[in-house]
Tab-separated table of C-alpha atoms (C1' of nucleotides) in Angstrom:
chain	number	residue	atom	x	y	z
A	197	MET	CA	26.462	-23.662	16.930
A	198	ALA	CA	23.102	-22.864	15.491
A	199	GLN	CA	22.080	-19.241	15.634
A	200	PHE	CA	19.475	-18.225	18.159
A	201	GLN	CA	16.012	-17.522	16.918
A	202	ALA	CA	13.100	-15.752	18.514
A	203	VAL	CA	10.913	-18.086	20.552
A	204	LYS	CA	8.211	-19.802	18.504
A	205	GLY	CA	5.229	-17.526	18.045
A	206	ALA	CA	7.120	-14.415	19.168
A	207	LYS	CA	7.996	-11.626	16.742
A	208	ASP	CA	10.566	-8.853	16.550
A	209	ILE	CA	9.322	-5.480	15.441
A	210	PHE	CA	11.794	-3.252	13.631
A	211	PRO	CA	11.604	0.506	12.965
A	212	GLU	CA	9.925	0.109	9.557
A	213	GLU	CA	7.006	-1.540	11.281
A	214	ILE	CA	7.125	0.406	14.538
A	215	VAL	CA	5.884	3.507	12.725
A	216	ARG	CA	2.636	1.623	12.100
A	217	TRP	CA	2.280	0.761	15.740
A	218	HIS	CA	2.907	4.349	16.764
A	219	TYR	CA	0.310	5.538	14.302
A	220	ILE	CA	-2.358	3.094	15.500
A	221	GLU	CA	-1.566	3.757	19.140
A	222	GLU	CA	-1.922	7.454	18.522
A	223	VAL	CA	-5.369	6.948	17.007
A	224	ILE	CA	-6.383	4.712	19.908
A	225	ARG	CA	-5.261	7.282	22.458
A	226	SER	CA	-7.114	10.088	20.806
A	227	VAL	CA	-10.363	8.187	20.226
A	228	THR	CA	-10.444	6.684	23.734
A	229	ALA	CA	-9.918	10.205	25.056
A	230	LEU	CA	-13.011	11.353	23.159
A	231	TYR	CA	-14.998	8.792	25.122
A	232	GLY	CA	-13.352	9.583	28.435
A	233	PHE	CA	-11.351	6.380	28.814
A	234	SER	CA	-7.987	6.394	30.595
A	235	GLU	CA	-5.149	3.958	30.294
A	236	VAL	CA	-4.573	1.178	32.793
A	237	ARG	CA	-1.486	-1.038	33.043
A	238	THR	CA	-1.495	-4.218	35.061
A	239	PRO	CA	1.216	-6.840	35.653
A	240	VAL	CA	2.026	-9.283	32.848
A	241	PHE	CA	1.538	-12.166	35.268
A	242	GLU	CA	-1.101	-13.043	37.803
A	243	TYR	CA	-1.755	-15.927	40.129
A	244	THR	CA	-2.963	-18.821	38.030
A	245	GLU	CA	-6.264	-19.176	39.910
A	246	LEU	CA	-7.311	-15.720	38.739
A	247	PHE	CA	-7.588	-16.988	35.182
A	248	GLN	CA	-9.008	-20.338	36.165
A	249	ARG	CA	-11.834	-18.594	38.008
A	250	GLY	CA	-12.228	-15.660	35.679
A	251	ILE	CA	-12.017	-17.200	32.238
A	252	GLY	CA	-13.353	-20.593	33.242
A	253	SER	CA	-11.462	-23.825	33.763
A	254	THR	CA	-13.274	-25.646	30.954
A	255	THR	CA	-12.139	-23.175	28.299
A	256	ASP	CA	-9.250	-24.029	25.996
A	257	ILE	CA	-7.377	-20.938	27.065
A	258	VAL	CA	-7.148	-22.164	30.624
A	259	GLY	CA	-7.086	-25.841	29.766
A	260	LYS	CA	-4.144	-25.903	27.418
A	261	GLU	CA	-2.935	-22.499	26.354
A	262	MET	CA	-1.502	-20.837	29.428
A	263	PHE	CA	2.170	-20.258	30.146
A	264	THR	CA	2.247	-21.286	33.767
A	265	PHE	CA	5.191	-21.652	36.109
A	266	LEU	CA	6.215	-21.832	39.729
A	267	PRO	CA	8.430	-18.929	40.762
A	268	ASP	CA	9.987	-21.001	43.531
A	269	PRO	CA	9.459	-24.504	44.908
A	270	ASN	CA	6.906	-23.513	47.505
A	271	GLY	CA	5.491	-20.530	45.678
A	272	ARG	CA	2.045	-20.071	44.213
A	273	SER	CA	1.585	-20.910	40.586
A	274	ILE	CA	1.847	-17.907	38.299
A	275	THR	CA	0.613	-17.460	34.719
A	276	LEU	CA	1.527	-15.046	31.948
A	277	ARG	CA	-1.747	-13.280	31.212
A	278	PRO	CA	-3.656	-14.834	28.295
A	279	GLU	CA	-6.166	-11.946	28.257
A	280	MET	CA	-6.697	-8.664	30.064
A	281	THR	CA	-10.195	-8.540	31.470
A	282	ALA	CA	-9.615	-10.755	34.509
A	283	GLY	CA	-6.504	-8.803	35.461
A	284	VAL	CA	-8.194	-5.434	35.064
A	285	MET	CA	-11.150	-6.556	37.158
A	286	ARG	CA	-8.794	-7.903	39.813
A	287	ALA	CA	-6.925	-4.621	39.912
A	288	PHE	CA	-10.159	-2.688	40.165
A	289	LEU	CA	-11.458	-4.837	43.019
A	290	GLN	CA	-8.135	-4.620	44.811
A	291	LYS	CA	-8.149	-0.840	44.626
A	292	ASN	CA	-11.825	-0.471	45.521
A	293	PRO	CA	-12.538	-3.253	48.009
A	294	GLY	CA	-15.807	-1.809	49.241
A	295	GLY	CA	-17.286	-1.120	45.854
A	296	GLY	CA	-19.550	1.906	45.747
A	297	VAL	CA	-17.267	3.771	43.369
A	298	PRO	CA	-18.212	5.795	40.331
A	299	VAL	CA	-18.073	4.358	36.850
A	300	HIS	CA	-14.577	3.599	35.618
A	301	LYS	CA	-13.612	3.716	31.976
A	302	LEU	CA	-10.292	2.067	31.293
A	303	TYR	CA	-8.386	1.094	28.195
A	304	TYR	CA	-5.172	-0.800	27.604
A	305	ILE	CA	-2.723	-1.768	24.892
A	306	SER	CA	-1.018	-4.793	26.335
A	307	ASP	CA	0.964	-7.892	25.503
A	308	LEU	CA	-0.674	-11.275	26.096
A	309	PHE	CA	0.564	-14.850	25.952
A	310	ARG	CA	-1.125	-17.993	24.725
A	311	LYS	CA	0.579	-21.310	24.028
A	312	GLU	CA	-1.106	-22.003	20.696
A	313	ARG	CA	0.357	-23.189	17.440
A	314	PRO	CA	1.162	-19.992	15.518
A	315	GLN	CA	-0.584	-19.262	12.221
A	316	ALA	CA	-1.711	-16.254	10.227
A	317	GLY	CA	-3.005	-13.688	12.711
A	318	ARG	CA	-2.079	-15.780	15.694
A	319	GLN	CA	1.029	-15.556	17.816
A	320	ARG	CA	2.065	-16.814	21.215
A	321	GLN	CA	2.901	-13.323	22.315
A	322	PHE	CA	0.470	-10.814	20.890
A	323	THR	CA	-1.001	-7.447	21.687
A	324	GLN	CA	-4.548	-6.427	22.368
A	325	PHE	CA	-6.072	-3.023	22.543
A	326	GLY	CA	-9.169	-3.140	24.723
A	327	ALA	CA	-11.476	-1.100	26.887
A	328	GLU	CA	-13.476	-1.925	29.977
A	329	LEU	CA	-16.406	0.017	31.343
A	330	LEU	CA	-16.775	-0.881	35.011
A	331	GLY	CA	-19.795	-0.011	37.103
A	332	VAL	CA	-22.479	0.039	34.394
A	333	SER	CA	-23.574	-2.339	31.721
A	334	SER	CA	-26.730	-0.595	30.621
A	335	PRO	CA	-27.656	-0.651	26.936
A	336	ALA	CA	-26.122	2.826	26.692
A	337	ALA	CA	-22.890	1.515	28.184
A	338	VAL	CA	-22.813	-1.463	25.832
A	339	VAL	CA	-23.328	0.818	22.867
A	340	GLU	CA	-20.653	3.200	24.108
A	341	ALA	CA	-18.151	0.336	24.168
A	342	ILE	CA	-19.138	-0.873	20.707
A	343	SER	CA	-19.156	2.578	19.253
A	344	LEU	CA	-15.724	3.352	20.709
A	345	MET	CA	-14.377	0.222	19.076
A	346	MET	CA	-16.023	0.976	15.745
A	347	GLN	CA	-14.810	4.564	15.821
A	348	VAL	CA	-11.234	3.392	16.227
A	349	PHE	CA	-11.646	1.162	13.168
A	350	GLY	CA	-13.309	3.974	11.285
A	351	THR	CA	-10.631	6.527	12.150
A	352	LEU	CA	-7.991	4.113	10.943
A	353	GLY	CA	-9.879	3.923	7.645
A	354	LEU	CA	-10.869	0.252	7.815
A	355	HIS	CA	-13.849	-0.720	5.699
A	356	GLY	CA	-15.815	-3.852	4.977
A	357	LEU	CA	-15.964	-4.965	8.599
A	358	LYS	CA	-18.893	-6.901	9.942
A	359	LEU	CA	-20.269	-6.459	13.436
A	360	ARG	CA	-22.017	-9.542	14.724
A	361	ILE	CA	-24.050	-9.374	17.866
A	362	ASN	CA	-26.117	-11.686	20.018
A	363	SER	CA	-27.452	-11.965	23.521
A	364	LEU	CA	-26.384	-14.829	25.712
A	365	GLY	CA	-29.004	-14.042	28.344
A	366	ASP	CA	-28.354	-14.647	31.999
A	367	LEU	CA	-27.233	-17.852	33.705
A	368	GLU	CA	-30.792	-19.093	34.014
A	369	ASP	CA	-31.630	-18.373	30.384
A	370	ARG	CA	-28.569	-20.185	29.262
A	371	SER	CA	-29.155	-23.304	31.327
A	372	ARG	CA	-32.699	-23.440	30.018
A	373	TYR	CA	-31.403	-23.075	26.505
A	374	ARG	CA	-28.697	-25.649	27.079
A	375	GLU	CA	-31.370	-28.253	27.738
A	376	GLU	CA	-33.435	-27.188	24.794
A	377	LEU	CA	-30.391	-27.390	22.540
A	378	ARG	CA	-29.516	-30.852	23.869
A	379	ARG	CA	-33.050	-32.012	23.144
A	380	TYR	CA	-32.750	-30.719	19.614
A	381	LEU	CA	-29.295	-32.210	19.003
A	382	GLU	CA	-30.028	-35.579	20.590
A	383	PRO	CA	-31.291	-37.221	17.387
A	384	TYR	CA	-28.282	-35.969	15.435
A	385	ARG	CA	-25.760	-37.138	17.957
A	386	ASP	CA	-24.189	-39.748	15.745
A	387	GLU	CA	-23.741	-37.244	12.947
A	388	LEU	CA	-21.734	-34.854	15.085
A	389	ASP	CA	-17.955	-34.863	14.926
A	390	GLU	CA	-15.932	-36.000	17.870
A	391	ALA	CA	-15.257	-32.521	19.236
A	392	SER	CA	-18.925	-31.628	19.084
A	393	ARG	CA	-19.963	-34.853	20.803
A	394	GLU	CA	-17.644	-33.970	23.637
A	395	ARG	CA	-19.106	-30.492	23.830
A	396	PHE	CA	-22.538	-31.999	23.874
A	397	GLU	CA	-21.716	-33.125	27.399
A	398	LYS	CA	-19.553	-30.276	28.640
A	399	ASN	CA	-20.691	-27.143	26.846
A	400	PRO	CA	-23.289	-27.651	24.114
A	401	LEU	CA	-23.470	-23.932	23.284
A	402	ARG	CA	-20.036	-24.142	21.726
A	403	ILE	CA	-21.366	-26.570	19.131
A	404	LEU	CA	-23.125	-23.570	17.629
A	405	ASP	CA	-19.967	-21.894	16.364
A	406	SER	CA	-18.400	-25.044	14.942
A	407	LYS	CA	-16.593	-24.593	11.622
A	408	ASN	CA	-17.442	-28.111	10.483
A	409	PRO	CA	-19.916	-27.764	7.591
A	410	ALA	CA	-21.783	-30.929	8.594
A	411	VAL	CA	-22.263	-29.606	12.099
A	412	GLN	CA	-23.222	-26.198	10.773
A	413	GLY	CA	-25.923	-27.838	8.734
A	414	ILE	CA	-27.408	-29.504	11.782
A	415	VAL	CA	-27.121	-26.410	13.901
A	416	ALA	CA	-28.845	-24.216	11.338
A	417	GLY	CA	-32.200	-25.599	12.402
A	418	ALA	CA	-31.539	-25.387	16.134
A	419	PRO	CA	-33.711	-23.342	18.447
A	420	LYS	CA	-32.423	-19.832	19.010
A	421	LEU	CA	-30.805	-18.725	22.226
A	422	LEU	CA	-32.485	-15.363	21.884
A	423	ASP	CA	-35.893	-17.037	22.157
A	424	CYS	CA	-35.045	-18.424	25.590
A	425	ILE	CA	-34.228	-15.081	27.107
A	426	LYS	CA	-36.613	-13.584	29.620
A	427	PRO	CA	-38.596	-10.514	28.498
A	428	GLU	CA	-36.467	-8.017	30.491
A	429	GLY	CA	-33.268	-9.313	28.959
A	430	ARG	CA	-34.837	-9.340	25.563
A	431	ALA	CA	-36.023	-5.749	25.964
A	432	GLU	CA	-32.542	-4.615	26.969
A	433	PHE	CA	-31.008	-6.311	23.983
A	434	ASP	CA	-33.532	-4.612	21.716
A	435	ARG	CA	-32.547	-1.276	23.202
A	436	VAL	CA	-28.909	-2.009	22.402
A	437	LEU	CA	-29.875	-2.778	18.816
A	438	GLY	CA	-31.982	0.361	18.672
A	439	TYR	CA	-29.139	2.568	19.863
A	440	LEU	CA	-26.779	0.987	17.358
A	441	ALA	CA	-29.191	1.665	14.522
A	442	ASP	CA	-29.566	5.203	15.795
A	443	ARG	CA	-25.802	5.605	15.647
A	444	ASP	CA	-25.685	4.227	12.098
A	445	ILE	CA	-23.615	1.298	13.232
A	446	ALA	CA	-24.483	-1.612	10.974
A	447	TYR	CA	-24.847	-4.946	12.714
A	448	GLU	CA	-26.056	-8.427	12.101
A	449	VAL	CA	-27.744	-10.464	14.813
A	450	ASP	CA	-25.935	-13.788	14.797
A	451	HIS	CA	-27.778	-16.502	16.659
A	452	LEU	CA	-24.726	-18.728	16.557
A	453	LEU	CA	-22.445	-16.230	18.241
A	454	VAL	CA	-21.413	-17.555	21.625
A	455	ARG	CA	-18.193	-16.167	22.994
A	456	GLY	CA	-15.671	-18.645	24.250
A	457	LEU	CA	-14.998	-17.119	27.632
A	458	ASP	CA	-17.149	-18.111	30.566
A	459	TYR	CA	-17.613	-14.665	32.023
A	460	TYR	CA	-19.708	-13.265	29.219
A	461	GLY	CA	-23.441	-12.857	29.657
A	462	HIS	CA	-26.171	-10.888	27.892
A	463	THR	CA	-24.878	-8.854	24.983
A	464	ALA	CA	-21.881	-10.331	23.180
A	465	PHE	CA	-20.379	-9.123	19.931
A	466	GLU	CA	-17.499	-9.547	17.566
A	467	VAL	CA	-16.101	-7.820	14.524
A	468	VAL	CA	-14.773	-9.853	11.644
A	469	SER	CA	-12.767	-8.890	8.604
A	470	SER	CA	-12.545	-10.843	5.387
A	471	GLU	CA	-8.913	-9.729	5.026
A	472	LEU	CA	-7.687	-11.947	7.816
A	473	GLY	CA	-7.829	-15.527	6.597
A	474	ALA	CA	-8.958	-18.232	8.956
A	475	GLN	CA	-8.531	-16.177	12.105
A	476	ASP	CA	-10.960	-13.534	11.000
A	477	ALA	CA	-12.007	-12.000	14.318
A	478	LEU	CA	-10.579	-8.525	14.617
A	479	GLY	CA	-12.194	-7.846	17.943
A	480	GLY	CA	-14.798	-9.094	20.317
A	481	GLY	CA	-16.414	-8.373	23.616
A	482	GLY	CA	-19.541	-8.198	25.645
A	483	ARG	CA	-21.016	-7.810	29.101
A	484	TYR	CA	-19.467	-9.645	32.006
A	485	ASP	CA	-21.437	-8.721	35.087
A	486	ALA	CA	-20.722	-12.031	36.789
A	487	LEU	CA	-16.950	-11.703	36.768
A	488	SER	CA	-16.512	-9.504	39.837
A	489	LYS	CA	-18.190	-11.970	42.171
A	490	GLU	CA	-16.395	-14.862	40.558
A	491	LEU	CA	-13.166	-13.128	41.560
A	492	GLY	CA	-14.296	-12.718	45.139
A	493	GLY	CA	-15.704	-9.210	44.934
A	494	SER	CA	-18.274	-8.447	47.611
A	495	ALA	CA	-20.744	-6.988	45.151
A	496	GLU	CA	-21.577	-7.647	41.534
A	497	ILE	CA	-20.025	-4.956	39.397
A	498	PRO	CA	-21.763	-4.599	36.070
A	499	ALA	CA	-19.243	-4.340	33.261
A	500	VAL	CA	-18.810	-4.283	29.483
A	501	GLY	CA	-15.658	-4.451	27.447
A	502	PHE	CA	-14.007	-5.491	24.252
A	503	ALA	CA	-10.589	-6.442	22.960
A	504	VAL	CA	-9.012	-5.990	19.538
A	505	GLY	CA	-6.005	-7.894	18.221
A	506	MET	CA	-3.362	-5.355	17.237
A	507	GLU	CA	-1.472	-7.700	14.915
A	508	ARG	CA	-4.703	-8.562	13.142
A	509	LEU	CA	-5.521	-4.886	12.881
A	510	ILE	CA	-2.170	-4.332	11.200
A	511	ILE	CA	-2.758	-7.226	8.785
A	512	ALA	CA	-6.179	-5.886	7.807
A	513	MET	CA	-4.880	-2.327	7.406
A	514	GLU	CA	-1.959	-3.522	5.334
A	515	LYS	CA	-4.314	-5.424	3.022
A	516	GLN	CA	-6.390	-2.285	2.582
A	517	GLY	CA	-3.333	-0.135	1.923
A	518	LEU	CA	-3.915	2.106	4.913
A	519	PHE	CA	-0.263	2.642	5.722
A	520	ALA	CA	0.621	4.255	2.409
A	521	ALA	CA	0.636	7.758	3.873
A	522	LEU	CA	3.094	6.801	6.588
A	523	SER	CA	6.246	8.189	5.040
A	524	PRO	CA	9.545	7.692	6.828
A	525	ARG	CA	11.298	10.856	7.984
A	526	GLY	CA	15.010	11.257	7.513
A	527	PRO	CA	17.411	13.496	9.430
A	528	GLN	CA	17.412	17.170	8.527
A	529	VAL	CA	21.113	17.085	7.835
A	530	PHE	CA	23.945	14.613	7.337
A	531	VAL	CA	27.403	15.862	8.247
A	532	VAL	CA	29.843	14.629	5.610
A	533	LEU	CA	33.525	14.753	6.451
A	534	GLN	CA	36.388	14.906	3.995
A	535	ASP	CA	38.580	12.450	5.835
A	536	ALA	CA	38.724	10.625	9.111
A	537	GLY	CA	41.143	13.219	10.540
A	538	LEU	CA	38.226	15.656	10.777
A	539	GLU	CA	36.086	13.356	12.841
A	540	GLU	CA	36.482	15.464	15.949
A	541	HIS	CA	35.361	18.618	14.123
A	542	ALA	CA	32.429	16.780	12.617
A	543	MET	CA	31.339	15.494	16.005
A	544	ARG	CA	31.527	18.973	17.458
A	545	ILE	CA	29.452	20.392	14.624
A	546	ALA	CA	26.886	17.593	14.882
A	547	ASP	CA	26.612	18.261	18.584
A	548	ARG	CA	26.064	21.957	17.974
A	549	LEU	CA	23.332	21.253	15.415
A	550	ARG	CA	21.544	18.798	17.690
A	551	ARG	CA	21.608	21.236	20.579
A	552	ALA	CA	20.001	23.746	18.256
A	553	GLY	CA	17.222	21.250	17.584
A	554	VAL	CA	18.315	19.947	14.191
A	555	THR	CA	18.098	16.191	13.629
A	556	THR	CA	21.605	15.275	12.567
A	557	GLU	CA	23.393	12.177	11.360
A	558	THR	CA	27.084	11.760	10.785
A	559	ASP	CA	29.435	9.087	9.541
A	560	LEU	CA	30.516	6.784	12.323
A	561	ALA	CA	32.493	4.317	10.279
A	562	GLY	CA	35.241	6.465	8.719
A	563	ARG	CA	34.047	5.888	5.192
A	564	SER	CA	34.690	7.703	1.919
A	565	MET	CA	32.752	10.832	1.018
A	566	LYS	CA	30.989	8.968	-1.737
A	567	ALA	CA	29.879	6.351	0.745
A	568	GLN	CA	28.791	9.039	3.174
A	569	MET	CA	26.704	10.735	0.508
A	570	ARG	CA	25.103	7.430	-0.386
A	571	GLU	CA	24.326	6.899	3.252
A	572	ALA	CA	22.818	10.392	3.500
A	573	ASN	CA	20.656	9.592	0.519
A	574	ARG	CA	19.649	6.217	1.904
A	575	LEU	CA	18.609	7.838	5.179
A	576	LEU	CA	16.533	10.397	3.262
A	577	ALA	CA	18.491	13.272	4.760
A	578	GLY	CA	17.325	16.733	3.689
A	579	PHE	CA	20.775	18.304	3.475
A	580	ALA	CA	24.431	17.369	3.441
A	581	LEU	CA	26.888	19.575	5.309
A	582	PHE	CA	30.480	19.251	4.115
A	583	VAL	CA	33.259	19.442	6.636
A	584	GLY	CA	36.714	19.713	5.034
A	585	GLN	CA	40.019	21.467	5.626
A	586	ASP	CA	38.882	24.640	3.851
A	587	GLU	CA	35.673	24.921	5.845
A	588	VAL	CA	37.386	24.383	9.159
A	589	ALA	CA	40.000	26.992	8.270
A	590	SER	CA	37.571	29.612	6.968
A	591	GLY	CA	34.587	28.920	9.192
A	592	ASN	CA	32.342	28.868	6.095
A	593	PHE	CA	30.618	25.610	5.293
A	594	THR	CA	28.974	24.173	2.213
A	595	LEU	CA	25.407	23.073	2.677
A	596	LYS	CA	23.809	21.017	-0.066
A	597	ASN	CA	20.093	20.535	-0.456
A	598	LEU	CA	19.760	16.881	-1.400
A	599	ARG	CA	16.360	17.352	-3.015
A	600	THR	CA	17.304	20.206	-5.332
A	601	SER	CA	21.094	19.671	-5.396
A	602	GLU	CA	21.593	23.363	-4.681
A	603	GLN	CA	24.627	24.337	-2.616
A	604	VAL	CA	25.239	27.410	-0.520
A	605	THR	CA	28.174	28.509	1.599
A	606	LEU	CA	27.331	29.709	5.068
A	607	ALA	CA	28.926	30.622	8.361
A	608	LEU	CA	28.396	27.848	10.899
A	609	ASP	CA	26.181	30.016	13.074
A	610	ALA	CA	23.719	30.545	10.266
A	611	ILE	CA	23.245	26.877	9.496
A	612	PRO	CA	20.787	25.751	12.206
A	613	GLY	CA	18.493	28.610	11.314
A	614	VAL	CA	18.501	27.706	7.627
A	615	LEU	CA	17.852	24.030	8.344
A	616	LEU	CA	15.039	24.666	10.814
A	617	GLU	CA	13.461	27.158	8.450
A	618	SER	CA	13.572	24.806	5.464
A	619	SER	CA	12.115	21.840	7.343
A	620	LYS	CA	9.004	23.891	8.123
A	621	LEU	CA	8.082	23.864	4.469
B	287	G	C1'	-1.905	-31.438	20.436
B	288	U	C1'	-3.279	-33.012	14.886
B	289	G	C1'	-2.658	-32.359	9.456
B	290	A	C1'	-0.188	-30.291	5.330
B	291	U	C1'	3.723	-26.998	3.438
B	292	U	C1'	8.457	-24.994	2.810
B	293	G	C1'	13.809	-24.793	4.205
B	294	U	C1'	19.799	-22.972	-1.480
B	295	A	C1'	23.990	-15.806	-0.656
B	296	G	C1'	21.869	-10.328	3.874
B	297	C	C1'	16.663	-10.449	1.056
B	298	U	C1'	13.366	-12.720	-2.961
B	299	C	C1'	14.035	-16.997	-5.551
B	300	A	C1'	16.204	-20.434	-10.068
B	301	G	C1'	18.673	-25.045	-9.898
B	302	G	C1'	13.918	-31.728	-15.647
B	303	U	C1'	14.845	-38.086	-14.788
B	304	G	C1'	21.507	-37.584	-8.920
B	305	G	C1'	27.161	-36.067	-12.595
B	306	U	C1'	32.750	-31.840	-12.595
B	307	U	C1'	34.403	-24.988	-9.950
B	308	A	C1'	25.942	-24.079	-6.987
B	309	G	C1'	23.354	-19.363	-10.156
B	310	A	C1'	20.132	-14.715	-10.968
B	311	G	C1'	17.840	-10.167	-9.347
B	312	C	C1'	17.955	-6.813	-5.381
B	313	G	C1'	21.101	-5.246	-1.373
B	314	C	C1'	26.255	-4.519	0.361
B	315	C	C1'	31.557	-2.879	-0.698
B	316	A	C1'	35.020	-0.645	-4.211
B	317	G	C1'	36.231	1.841	-8.760
B	318	G	C1'	34.650	4.911	-13.082
B	319	U	C1'	34.318	10.983	-10.724
B	320	U	C1'	42.283	12.034	-6.002
B	321	G	C1'	35.854	17.227	-1.786
B	322	U	C1'	29.601	15.543	-3.625
B	323	G	C1'	24.224	11.143	-3.332
B	324	G	C1'	20.067	9.398	-6.199
B	325	C	C1'	20.679	7.082	-12.662
B	326	C	C1'	24.335	4.306	-15.491
B	327	C	C1'	28.851	1.157	-16.311
B	328	U	C1'	32.789	-2.188	-14.304
B	329	G	C1'	34.633	-5.206	-10.568
B	330	G	C1'	34.429	-7.561	-5.673
B	331	A	C1'	33.037	-9.821	-1.114
B	332	G	C1'	29.399	-13.139	0.570
B	333	G	C1'	26.800	-20.066	0.541
B	334	U	C1'	28.347	-25.979	6.547
B	335	C	C1'	22.490	-26.022	-0.104
B	336	G	C1'	18.448	-26.120	7.982
B	337	G	C1'	20.997	-30.332	10.910
B	338	G	C1'	22.171	-35.726	11.390
B	339	G	C1'	22.287	-40.482	9.227
B	340	G	C1'	21.678	-43.680	4.894
B	341	U	C1'	21.676	-45.395	-0.551
B	342	U	C1'	25.440	-44.516	-4.509
B	343	C	C1'	31.652	-44.418	-7.898
B	344	G	C1'	29.117	-39.639	-7.092
B	345	A	C1'	23.559	-36.318	-3.329
B	346	G	C1'	21.310	-29.313	-3.401
B	347	U	C1'	18.624	-33.405	-6.099
B	348	C	C1'	16.662	-40.092	-3.688
B	349	C	C1'	15.307	-42.526	1.498
B	350	C	C1'	14.891	-42.124	7.010
B	351	C	C1'	15.179	-39.139	11.386
B	352	U	C1'	15.365	-34.332	13.477
B	353	C	C1'	14.894	-29.025	13.903
B	354	A	C1'	12.682	-24.743	12.066
B	355	U	C1'	8.982	-21.997	8.871
B	356	U	C1'	4.298	-21.200	6.942
B	357	C	C1'	-0.863	-22.414	6.449
B	358	A	C1'	-5.021	-25.005	8.326
B	359	C	C1'	-7.739	-27.782	12.381
B	360	C	C1'	-8.864	-27.124	17.668
B	361	C	C1'	-9.711	-22.428	19.906
B	362	C	C1'	-9.416	-17.437	19.964
B	363	A	C1'	-7.920	-11.147	19.314
RNA sequence: GUGAUUGUAGCUCAGGUGGUUAGAGCGCCAGGUUGUGGCCCUGGAGGUCGGGGGUUCGAGUCCCCUCAUUCACCCCA
């Protein structure tokens, strides 16, 4: 029988890599705290309609990438969450049905599921760190979200990132622009690729971010979305840009940036890294004021948020050598026993050391002393404690410092103190 | 869903035009040191050559199918 493998697009994470996750998570928790964000956890699945309404039924995510199933024959269709924003908004609305609540600042580090073909920086189960600011979407709020995201990157030591930003305007602006774009593209219709021709009908804005060089050439001369935005919207966007400049956050206005999810409006942004290969977006976000009503909320709740791909973050950090300082920590002591007959003594001693707060490893496989010493070395143990007939009889034990190779003989009671003292250095 | 790529020991990989018992490095185990690691030396274990079918006297090598991997497209974090 063939051995089982992890499901396509799903990854196991072992201790060597977990230390990286812990490190990044720690940074995220401390930086979000600086900005007053608190963690939120929502269910991994939601009713399918939530995503259809929230993300938009014409998007690829909803159209072909969701893991959807029926829990029982007559049950409602359920979907493993492909993103977090819709779920967080749903949770918020469910908790605060009447609205009229103060601003909420929430962050999450959560697993998501998308049925895509895996490739570099893309998995079917993946993790996003993200933050949502609910109740305001003022220029100050937008900049707070962006600056939180950038500060996380900065604290992690990432460099060479590019922040791209654009305004998508409101619904009216966009429909006006849609027509203008169609008028511009009409003459080039035959030169567009098949996908773009289809988008011409359904969602012409998405032609803008095509990767096809021929299409990019055509699109380069297209009218700009920003020019179709009403003066108020334009003024707000300029304030966002002003605040960013004030904060020394470098950005680049990208007229071709249109986010793929339907709920975005006004300011949208993304951060790309050249370390990532084809899937170069490290994070992205924007305002989504329209989402709350789309999900049945009684009032429109202004909101801004962003999401960052954790696996991509790890790839980029790895490429920049930012994990070098993460040194593995071994046990403070390894209890080495002379022969298997002393196992009981060794276990008792290990127990005593652990109760005293000393991280302790011991041989569990009844192996030779040489093998035990090798194991101690492999585990990067600080000390070896020898347990033999003589020690048990006399109550005095040999403790060897595995860095310096120095040995001392000590009464058992003195050992925890020595070990705890030495690990402070 | 489409295209390409790769699949040989636990890991990283060698194995011109098909030819006898399939190799290396690292790792693992043991010994050299009958109570002592890291270095060194010696030895050992470990392989349905992804799976199935075919061509052939003979297939790791050639052909077909299949599964899996990786990268890219689509799209997105």
